[in-house]
């Protein structure tokens, strides 16, 4: 038996009270061919005054031969290269590399006496350093501002976990820790790790992690950078195959408490091991493990993939708290199989009457973050739930529900009415990120509530510095999209434009946000020339193509085309012709596909062609390619008669065939007289009236024919019109008196339930007028009901729109 007596100086290390310490360690493993039957370290209180002492007794079996090695302690220093703080492996060493150490009674004595003092000094130094960095709050910082603007992206989404005690079974609570561990006890554990490293069982390793995580928080940085703790991490990786599920969970909890870096390679080893245990765990354990990974901030795609496979089989076993917690985890991981999400949606309906308001917000956030949709029926149920007690709905949950309404485009009118009542009072006390989401939801749902918009506009200028580039972009876009100018328009827009200038480095990281800002401003007729010049510069255009994850050609073309029309004195950068043409082709293909899929548009197009005299009198195209929607253009001469200006209506091949077909035709007086006079519009109108009462043709046939009657006399009429063109002045040489831009609108171009045009469409009409066009709208509230009426009523409506409406 060896007896070591260590004297301690008056006082205590790191403020720990002078008290006796007793730690027992038992193991049945052999060391150097012998068995340790007992190893007891005892501390004995010598006196009650400030002069303290400690007696430590090392008991060893007879026959144990100790030897001294000067390399014993230095060998442990090599593990410092595999440091938790640096999160790197030593060169040439894998995760299972064994660190050798030679332990002896003498080296143990040296480690025990020196490390105790050194580590205690380091702990004290770290605590003092940490304390010295705490600064009092600045006089200009108010409590209200901190509460409003500070958003904890980790804790805030987890508020629902406090609402039911069942959540504690499968979630990690940072406030619940084990029995506190004193610094002296922690030093003793670190010493044992070094001495018994080759004989530590997996359960003991996990237990050491757990105990060390109970050290005071200010000691954790020093602990993580210490060689003994690093050695413990290596030992856990080396023995990972022997870990059972409780050991893995215990270790993960300790890692969270200690703040292990999320990029540490040890965590990948733990994920691999846990993947092997998934099918052995129950739902509570799996949710707890997933929650611990979330707390660590470590992405675990392999674990989640297996976990979701497990859930696809056991989803019906989920209780309500398990379901809500799972949806939260899915949202934070940003991934989930769609078939699983559909199954979870059915469970939501099962529990819908038991879900509270905050849990409804958690559901919406989880589905929103994972880009998973909810059916209109479920969204209306959630909206009804929120309407029942919206006054007690937290602002955070309110924002999350609005996000999902925005994502699903469900128009829950009762919800939005109540929202319009409570939002103006809440907006001043909400952070700018929450305000941005409220505003963006209103614009996406096309709901213009002046009370909400005025509250947003009034609250932003004083705190615009808290906005991110994304917040500035989405708020400007929302006001521009809703085509609304608040009472404080000048102050509102000037403060946001100034903030764009201050955040230019951030816009370089997210170029799509700058374009969103400028388009929102353009909708509202604000054109900051210096910002536009920068956005259309070759360098920034190249940046949008290389750095942004979005295809921004359409946005660039919309901005460039708008500047060309509305800023005649602008002399800054413009897009090159190649990019303009590319953007125009993209936008035209989208617009043509959209319009030609709508029966109401095909009906209007066919009837206009019939009424005016054929496709040469009408042209379906994008007058303003950058505005993303097509028009039907009609030109009228000085006599208010349509001009056959569309030279592309008949292809060259068709014209050649018609010429060949009419070779040798006898030119009678009758035909000559007809050709010289041409077919008047009244003649075509007579043909139309004679066809009233006939069965309407299918839309596909209507799009293929333009004069009524058979395909045979269609060729005759085309030939006659072509020969008439030879005798009459070409249309392009006649200056039109009126250029019409006929537009078939739909409800999505207006604010919800109103006739207030949205920003993009209002801007388009503004620009068409600048170019000399008269805009004729076939509004959806007029045209759609007419589709069920007679053909003559439709033609009469179109005739009035083209020839008499506001001319």
Short mmCIF file of C-alpha atoms in Angstrom, two decimals, residues 358-775:
data_model
loop_
_atom_site.label_atom_id
_atom_site.label_comp_id
_atom_site.label_asym_id
_atom_site.label_seq_id
_atom_site.Cartn_x
_atom_site.Cartn_y
_atom_site.Cartn_z
CA UNK A 358 -49.08 26.93 -30.31
CA UNK A 359 -49.07 23.37 -31.60
CA UNK A 360 -51.01 24.56 -34.65
CA UNK A 361 -48.22 27.08 -35.25
CA UNK A 362 -45.61 24.32 -34.85
CA UNK A 363 -47.43 22.16 -37.42
CA UNK A 364 -47.53 24.99 -39.95
CA UNK A 365 -43.86 25.84 -39.43
CA UNK A 366 -42.75 22.21 -39.78
CA UNK A 367 -44.66 21.70 -43.03
CA UNK A 368 -43.53 25.09 -44.34
CA UNK A 369 -39.84 24.51 -43.66
CA UNK A 370 -39.92 21.06 -45.24
CA UNK A 371 -41.73 22.46 -48.33
CA UNK A 372 -44.62 20.08 -47.69
CA UNK A 373 -48.11 21.23 -48.48
CA UNK A 374 -51.24 20.80 -46.40
CA UNK A 375 -54.63 20.32 -48.03
CA UNK A 376 -57.08 23.20 -48.17
CA UNK A 377 -59.38 21.29 -45.82
CA UNK A 378 -56.70 20.98 -43.13
CA UNK A 379 -55.66 24.63 -43.53
CA UNK A 380 -59.24 25.75 -43.07
CA UNK A 381 -59.47 23.61 -39.93
CA UNK A 382 -56.32 25.24 -38.57
CA UNK A 383 -57.68 28.66 -39.52
CA UNK A 384 -60.92 27.92 -37.67
CA UNK A 385 -58.92 26.79 -34.64
CA UNK A 386 -56.95 30.06 -34.66
CA UNK A 387 -60.06 32.18 -35.15
CA UNK A 388 -61.71 30.66 -32.10
CA UNK A 389 -59.18 32.36 -29.79
CA UNK A 390 -56.83 34.53 -31.84
CA UNK A 391 -56.32 37.01 -29.02
CA UNK A 392 -54.37 34.32 -27.14
CA UNK A 393 -52.43 33.19 -30.18
CA UNK A 394 -48.78 34.18 -29.80
CA UNK A 395 -47.30 36.42 -32.49
CA UNK A 396 -44.81 33.70 -33.35
CA UNK A 397 -47.56 31.12 -33.97
CA UNK A 398 -49.56 33.71 -35.89
CA UNK A 399 -46.64 34.30 -38.26
CA UNK A 400 -46.18 30.55 -38.78
CA UNK A 401 -49.84 30.01 -39.65
CA UNK A 402 -49.67 32.92 -42.11
CA UNK A 403 -46.58 31.36 -43.70
CA UNK A 404 -48.54 28.21 -44.43
CA UNK A 405 -51.54 30.12 -45.77
CA UNK A 406 -49.08 31.87 -48.07
CA UNK A 407 -47.51 28.57 -49.12
CA UNK A 408 -50.84 26.84 -49.83
CA UNK A 409 -52.63 29.96 -51.18
CA UNK A 410 -55.68 29.20 -49.08
CA UNK A 411 -57.92 32.23 -48.60
CA UNK A 412 -59.44 31.92 -45.15
CA UNK A 413 -61.40 35.18 -45.07
CA UNK A 414 -62.54 34.97 -41.45
CA UNK A 415 -58.95 34.39 -40.32
CA UNK A 416 -57.67 37.35 -42.36
CA UNK A 417 -60.42 39.64 -41.01
CA UNK A 418 -59.48 38.83 -37.42
CA UNK A 419 -55.82 39.16 -38.35
CA UNK A 420 -56.53 42.65 -39.68
CA UNK A 421 -58.01 43.58 -36.32
CA UNK A 422 -55.23 42.36 -34.02
CA UNK A 423 -52.14 42.84 -36.23
CA UNK A 424 -51.92 46.68 -36.12
CA UNK A 425 -51.63 46.60 -32.31
CA UNK A 426 -49.04 43.80 -32.37
CA UNK A 427 -46.78 45.07 -35.16
CA UNK A 428 -44.93 47.70 -33.03
CA UNK A 429 -43.98 44.99 -30.53
CA UNK A 430 -42.89 42.44 -33.15
CA UNK A 431 -39.39 42.06 -34.57
CA UNK A 432 -38.82 43.20 -38.14
CA UNK A 433 -38.50 39.60 -39.33
CA UNK A 434 -42.00 38.84 -38.08
CA UNK A 435 -43.30 42.08 -39.59
CA UNK A 436 -41.74 41.09 -42.92
CA UNK A 437 -43.51 37.71 -42.90
CA UNK A 438 -46.86 39.32 -42.09
CA UNK A 439 -46.45 41.79 -44.95
CA UNK A 440 -45.27 39.12 -47.39
CA UNK A 441 -48.24 36.89 -46.53
CA UNK A 442 -50.64 39.76 -47.28
CA UNK A 443 -49.07 40.34 -50.70
CA UNK A 444 -48.94 36.63 -51.57
CA UNK A 445 -52.62 36.23 -50.66
CA UNK A 446 -53.41 39.54 -52.46
CA UNK A 447 -55.11 40.89 -49.35
CA UNK A 448 -54.81 44.65 -49.00
CA UNK A 449 -55.68 45.70 -45.47
CA UNK A 450 -54.77 49.35 -45.10
CA UNK A 451 -54.72 49.12 -41.30
CA UNK A 452 -52.01 46.45 -41.42
CA UNK A 453 -49.98 48.16 -44.16
CA UNK A 454 -50.11 51.53 -42.42
CA UNK A 455 -48.96 49.96 -39.14
CA UNK A 456 -46.05 48.31 -40.95
CA UNK A 457 -45.08 51.53 -42.73
CA UNK A 458 -45.24 53.55 -39.51
CA UNK A 459 -43.19 51.11 -37.43
CA UNK A 460 -40.31 50.47 -39.86
CA UNK A 461 -38.42 53.77 -40.38
CA UNK A 462 -37.25 54.09 -36.73
CA UNK A 463 -35.87 50.54 -36.69
CA UNK A 464 -34.94 49.93 -40.30
CA UNK A 465 -31.34 49.24 -39.22
CA UNK A 466 -32.54 45.92 -37.75
CA UNK A 467 -33.66 44.72 -41.19
CA UNK A 468 -31.70 42.11 -43.09
CA UNK A 469 -31.33 42.48 -46.83
CA UNK A 470 -34.08 39.87 -47.16
CA UNK A 471 -36.42 41.88 -44.94
CA UNK A 472 -35.91 45.07 -46.95
CA UNK A 473 -36.47 43.19 -50.21
CA UNK A 474 -39.65 41.39 -49.16
CA UNK A 475 -41.22 44.48 -47.57
CA UNK A 476 -40.58 46.63 -50.66
CA UNK A 477 -41.87 43.82 -52.87
CA UNK A 478 -45.03 43.46 -50.76
CA UNK A 479 -45.93 47.16 -50.84
CA UNK A 480 -45.16 47.30 -54.56
CA UNK A 481 -47.14 44.14 -55.32
CA UNK A 482 -50.20 45.39 -53.44
CA UNK A 483 -49.82 48.73 -55.25
CA UNK A 484 -50.28 50.60 -52.01
CA UNK A 485 -48.75 53.87 -50.88
CA UNK A 486 -49.01 54.47 -47.12
CA UNK A 487 -49.59 57.94 -45.61
CA UNK A 488 -45.89 58.27 -44.75
CA UNK A 489 -44.77 57.22 -48.24
CA UNK A 490 -41.83 59.64 -48.45
CA UNK A 491 -40.35 58.70 -45.08
CA UNK A 492 -41.06 55.00 -45.59
CA UNK A 493 -39.38 54.65 -48.99
CA UNK A 494 -36.46 56.99 -48.27
CA UNK A 495 -35.52 55.04 -45.13
CA UNK A 496 -35.62 51.70 -46.97
CA UNK A 497 -33.68 53.00 -49.98
CA UNK A 498 -31.00 54.37 -47.65
CA UNK A 499 -30.84 50.98 -45.96
CA UNK A 500 -30.25 49.31 -49.33
CA UNK A 501 -27.15 51.51 -49.76
CA UNK A 502 -25.88 50.52 -46.32
CA UNK A 503 -26.40 46.83 -46.98
CA UNK A 504 -24.70 46.60 -50.36
CA UNK A 505 -22.09 44.07 -49.11
CA UNK A 506 -24.96 41.82 -47.99
CA UNK A 507 -26.67 42.18 -51.37
CA UNK A 508 -23.48 40.96 -53.01
CA UNK A 509 -23.98 37.73 -51.10
CA UNK A 510 -27.67 37.54 -52.04
CA UNK A 511 -28.04 39.29 -55.41
CA UNK A 512 -31.65 38.13 -55.80
CA UNK A 513 -32.64 40.37 -52.89
CA UNK A 514 -31.37 43.51 -54.65
CA UNK A 515 -33.43 42.73 -57.75
CA UNK A 516 -36.47 42.10 -55.55
CA UNK A 517 -35.94 45.51 -53.93
CA UNK A 518 -35.67 47.33 -57.26
CA UNK A 519 -38.69 45.61 -58.79
CA UNK A 520 -40.80 46.41 -55.74
CA UNK A 521 -39.66 50.03 -56.02
CA UNK A 522 -40.43 50.07 -59.76
CA UNK A 523 -43.98 48.89 -59.12
CA UNK A 524 -44.34 51.93 -56.85
CA UNK A 525 -42.67 54.29 -59.39
CA UNK A 526 -39.44 54.72 -57.45
CA UNK A 527 -36.26 54.47 -59.52
CA UNK A 528 -32.99 54.94 -57.56
CA UNK A 529 -30.73 55.46 -60.57
CA UNK A 530 -27.42 54.60 -58.90
CA UNK A 531 -28.76 51.29 -57.60
CA UNK A 532 -30.28 50.42 -60.99
CA UNK A 533 -26.98 51.24 -62.69
CA UNK A 534 -25.21 48.84 -60.34
CA UNK A 535 -27.81 46.08 -60.73
CA UNK A 536 -27.56 46.18 -64.54
CA UNK A 537 -23.76 46.36 -64.60
CA UNK A 538 -21.93 43.44 -66.25
CA UNK A 539 -20.28 42.53 -62.97
CA UNK A 540 -23.52 42.25 -61.01
CA UNK A 541 -25.28 40.44 -63.86
CA UNK A 542 -22.45 37.91 -63.83
CA UNK A 543 -22.82 37.67 -60.05
CA UNK A 544 -26.52 36.80 -60.38
CA UNK A 545 -25.65 33.98 -62.75
CA UNK A 546 -22.79 32.56 -60.70
CA UNK A 547 -23.75 33.04 -57.07
CA UNK A 548 -27.53 33.01 -56.82
CA UNK A 549 -29.41 29.72 -56.57
CA UNK A 550 -32.27 31.30 -58.54
CA UNK A 551 -32.65 31.90 -62.27
CA UNK A 552 -32.75 35.70 -62.37
CA UNK A 553 -32.85 36.37 -66.13
CA UNK A 554 -36.57 37.22 -66.01
CA UNK A 555 -36.04 39.68 -63.15
CA UNK A 556 -33.16 41.38 -64.95
CA UNK A 557 -35.24 41.71 -68.13
CA UNK A 558 -38.22 43.14 -66.25
CA UNK A 559 -36.02 45.74 -64.58
CA UNK A 560 -34.17 46.60 -67.80
CA UNK A 561 -37.36 46.94 -69.88
CA UNK A 562 -39.01 49.08 -67.19
CA UNK A 563 -36.07 51.44 -67.03
CA UNK A 564 -36.05 51.78 -70.82
CA UNK A 565 -39.65 53.04 -70.81
CA UNK A 566 -40.08 54.89 -67.53
CA UNK A 567 -36.63 56.47 -67.20
CA UNK A 568 -36.05 58.23 -70.56
CA UNK A 569 -33.14 60.26 -69.17
CA UNK A 570 -31.34 57.23 -67.74
CA UNK A 571 -27.86 56.79 -69.24
CA UNK A 572 -26.52 54.01 -67.06
CA UNK A 573 -25.92 50.31 -67.68
CA UNK A 574 -28.40 48.22 -69.69
CA UNK A 575 -28.59 44.51 -70.46
CA UNK A 576 -26.87 43.33 -73.61
CA UNK A 577 -29.05 42.36 -76.59
CA UNK A 578 -28.34 38.65 -76.16
CA UNK A 579 -29.64 38.55 -72.59
CA UNK A 580 -32.64 40.70 -73.54
CA UNK A 581 -33.57 38.29 -76.32
CA UNK A 582 -33.05 35.26 -74.10
CA UNK A 583 -35.26 36.73 -71.39
CA UNK A 584 -37.95 37.71 -73.89
CA UNK A 585 -38.10 34.19 -75.28
CA UNK A 586 -38.41 32.69 -71.80
CA UNK A 587 -41.19 35.08 -70.83
CA UNK A 588 -43.06 34.68 -74.13
CA UNK A 589 -43.02 30.89 -73.92
CA UNK A 590 -44.42 31.04 -70.39
CA UNK A 591 -47.10 33.59 -71.27
CA UNK A 592 -48.22 31.83 -74.46
CA UNK A 593 -48.47 28.47 -72.71
CA UNK A 594 -50.46 30.06 -69.90
CA UNK A 595 -52.95 31.94 -72.10
CA UNK A 596 -53.49 29.19 -74.65
CA UNK A 597 -54.47 26.81 -71.86
CA UNK A 598 -57.42 29.01 -70.86
CA UNK A 599 -60.72 28.33 -72.68
CA UNK A 600 -62.00 31.85 -71.95
CA UNK A 601 -59.01 33.35 -73.74
CA UNK A 602 -59.34 31.09 -76.79
CA UNK A 603 -63.01 32.03 -77.00
CA UNK A 604 -62.21 35.75 -76.91
CA UNK A 605 -59.40 35.38 -79.46
CA UNK A 606 -61.57 33.48 -81.93
CA UNK A 607 -64.50 35.89 -81.66
CA UNK A 608 -62.25 38.93 -82.09
CA UNK A 609 -60.69 37.42 -85.21
CA UNK A 610 -64.13 36.66 -86.57
CA UNK A 611 -65.49 40.11 -85.82
CA UNK A 612 -62.53 42.03 -87.21
CA UNK A 613 -62.10 40.02 -90.41
CA UNK A 614 -59.36 37.50 -89.83
CA UNK A 615 -56.02 36.87 -88.13
CA UNK A 616 -54.29 39.62 -90.12
CA UNK A 617 -56.33 42.19 -88.16
CA UNK A 618 -55.25 40.88 -84.80
CA UNK A 619 -52.00 39.83 -83.17
CA UNK A 620 -51.50 37.83 -80.00
CA UNK A 621 -48.07 38.69 -78.63
CA UNK A 622 -46.24 40.44 -75.82
CA UNK A 623 -46.23 44.15 -76.59
CA UNK A 624 -44.00 44.57 -73.54
CA UNK A 625 -42.01 41.32 -73.24
CA UNK A 626 -40.57 42.28 -69.86
CA UNK A 627 -44.01 42.52 -68.21
CA UNK A 628 -44.56 38.74 -68.36
CA UNK A 629 -48.08 38.71 -69.82
CA UNK A 630 -49.40 38.76 -73.39
CA UNK A 631 -51.82 41.07 -75.17
CA UNK A 632 -54.12 41.05 -78.18
CA UNK A 633 -53.10 44.01 -80.33
CA UNK A 634 -55.53 45.70 -82.70
CA UNK A 635 -54.87 48.78 -84.84
CA UNK A 636 -57.58 51.13 -86.13
CA UNK A 637 -57.23 53.64 -88.96
CA UNK A 638 -58.54 57.20 -89.19
CA UNK A 639 -61.98 55.84 -90.03
CA UNK A 640 -61.94 53.63 -86.92
CA UNK A 641 -61.69 50.54 -89.10
CA UNK A 642 -59.26 47.69 -88.28
CA UNK A 643 -55.98 47.59 -90.15
CA UNK A 644 -54.60 44.24 -91.43
CA UNK A 645 -51.23 44.89 -89.80
CA UNK A 646 -50.29 41.31 -88.86
CA UNK A 647 -48.13 40.22 -91.80
CA UNK A 648 -47.21 36.98 -90.00
CA UNK A 649 -50.78 35.66 -89.92
CA UNK A 650 -50.23 33.59 -93.07
CA UNK A 651 -47.02 31.64 -93.54
CA UNK A 652 -44.95 31.95 -96.72
CA UNK A 653 -45.70 28.33 -97.56
CA UNK A 654 -49.43 28.97 -97.42
CA UNK A 655 -49.11 32.07 -99.59
CA UNK A 656 -47.16 30.09 -102.22
CA UNK A 657 -49.82 27.40 -102.30
CA UNK A 658 -52.53 30.02 -102.72
CA UNK A 659 -50.69 31.64 -105.62
CA UNK A 660 -50.34 28.31 -107.39
CA UNK A 661 -53.95 27.49 -106.76
CA UNK A 662 -55.23 30.72 -108.32
CA UNK A 663 -53.13 30.62 -111.52
CA UNK A 664 -55.48 30.84 -114.52
CA UNK A 665 -58.49 32.15 -112.61
CA UNK A 666 -60.75 34.22 -114.86
CA UNK A 667 -60.91 37.83 -113.76
CA UNK A 668 -64.55 38.73 -114.22
CA UNK A 669 -66.06 42.18 -113.76
CA UNK A 670 -67.75 40.92 -110.66
CA UNK A 671 -64.52 39.68 -109.09
CA UNK A 672 -62.60 42.79 -110.12
CA UNK A 673 -65.25 45.03 -108.56
CA UNK A 674 -65.10 42.96 -105.39
CA UNK A 675 -61.32 43.11 -105.24
CA UNK A 676 -61.16 46.86 -105.84
CA UNK A 677 -63.66 47.55 -103.06
CA UNK A 678 -62.31 44.89 -100.73
CA UNK A 679 -64.39 43.09 -98.15
CA UNK A 680 -65.69 45.61 -95.73
CA UNK A 681 -66.12 44.97 -92.09
CA UNK A 682 -69.86 45.20 -92.60
CA UNK A 683 -69.71 42.26 -94.99
CA UNK A 684 -67.97 40.16 -92.37
CA UNK A 685 -70.44 41.35 -89.77
CA UNK A 686 -73.25 40.17 -92.07
CA UNK A 687 -71.62 36.75 -92.28
CA UNK A 688 -71.38 36.64 -88.50
CA UNK A 689 -75.02 37.53 -88.01
CA UNK A 690 -76.08 34.83 -90.48
CA UNK A 691 -74.29 32.27 -88.31
CA UNK A 692 -76.09 33.22 -85.08
CA UNK A 693 -77.95 30.30 -83.67
CA UNK A 694 -75.61 27.67 -85.12
CA UNK A 695 -73.90 25.25 -82.78
CA UNK A 696 -70.52 26.65 -81.58
CA UNK A 697 -67.45 24.83 -82.84
CA UNK A 698 -64.86 23.27 -80.53
CA UNK A 699 -62.19 25.62 -79.22
CA UNK A 700 -59.45 23.86 -81.16
CA UNK A 701 -61.37 24.38 -84.44
CA UNK A 702 -62.07 27.97 -83.48
CA UNK A 703 -58.38 28.61 -83.06
CA UNK A 704 -57.68 27.05 -86.48
CA UNK A 705 -60.34 28.99 -88.47
CA UNK A 706 -61.05 32.66 -88.52
CA UNK A 707 -63.91 33.45 -90.97
CA UNK A 708 -66.59 30.85 -90.33
CA UNK A 709 -67.77 28.51 -93.07
CA UNK A 710 -65.80 25.67 -94.63
CA UNK A 711 -62.10 25.21 -95.03
CA UNK A 712 -62.54 25.31 -98.81
CA UNK A 713 -63.75 28.88 -99.13
CA UNK A 714 -61.19 29.88 -96.46
CA UNK A 715 -58.46 29.50 -99.08
CA UNK A 716 -60.51 31.50 -101.57
CA UNK A 717 -60.88 34.34 -99.10
CA UNK A 718 -57.18 34.31 -98.27
CA UNK A 719 -56.35 34.48 -101.96
CA UNK A 720 -58.75 37.32 -102.47
CA UNK A 721 -57.32 39.23 -99.53
CA UNK A 722 -53.78 38.71 -100.80
CA UNK A 723 -54.68 40.05 -104.26
CA UNK A 724 -56.46 42.99 -102.62
CA UNK A 725 -53.21 43.81 -100.83
CA UNK A 726 -51.54 44.12 -104.22
CA UNK A 727 -54.00 46.80 -105.26
CA UNK A 728 -54.34 48.59 -101.89
CA UNK A 729 -51.61 50.29 -99.83
CA UNK A 730 -49.92 47.85 -97.41
CA UNK A 731 -51.05 48.10 -93.81
CA UNK A 732 -47.62 48.99 -92.45
CA UNK A 733 -47.57 52.13 -94.62
CA UNK A 734 -50.76 53.39 -93.01
CA UNK A 735 -50.28 55.16 -89.72
CA UNK A 736 -52.85 53.79 -87.22
CA UNK A 737 -54.91 56.34 -85.37
CA UNK A 738 -55.45 54.05 -82.39
CA UNK A 739 -53.39 51.12 -81.12
CA UNK A 740 -55.33 48.87 -78.80
CA UNK A 741 -53.82 46.52 -76.23
CA UNK A 742 -56.65 44.15 -75.36
CA UNK A 743 -56.11 42.20 -72.18
CA UNK A 744 -58.18 39.40 -70.72
CA UNK A 745 -57.67 39.77 -66.97
CA UNK A 746 -58.27 37.30 -64.17
CA UNK A 747 -58.83 37.61 -60.45
CA UNK A 748 -55.17 37.01 -59.65
CA UNK A 749 -54.27 40.36 -61.20
CA UNK A 750 -56.32 42.24 -58.58
CA UNK A 751 -56.29 42.51 -54.83
CA UNK A 752 -58.54 39.96 -53.21
CA UNK A 753 -62.24 40.81 -53.54
CA UNK A 754 -61.57 44.18 -55.18
CA UNK A 755 -60.87 45.87 -58.52
CA UNK A 756 -57.54 47.28 -57.32
CA UNK A 757 -54.83 46.19 -59.77
CA UNK A 758 -51.68 44.61 -58.38
CA UNK A 759 -48.35 46.33 -58.87
CA UNK A 760 -46.94 44.44 -61.86
CA UNK A 761 -50.14 44.74 -63.90
CA UNK A 762 -50.64 48.37 -62.96
CA UNK A 763 -47.06 49.07 -64.05
CA UNK A 764 -47.71 47.35 -67.38
CA UNK A 765 -50.74 49.54 -68.12
CA UNK A 766 -48.75 52.61 -67.14
CA UNK A 767 -46.01 51.70 -69.60
CA UNK A 768 -48.43 50.82 -72.42
CA UNK A 769 -49.96 54.28 -72.11
CA UNK A 770 -46.49 55.81 -72.27
CA UNK A 771 -45.94 53.98 -75.58
CA UNK A 772 -49.19 55.30 -77.03
CA UNK A 773 -51.44 52.29 -76.54
CA UNK A 774 -55.03 52.39 -75.38
CA UNK A 775 -55.59 49.58 -72.88
#
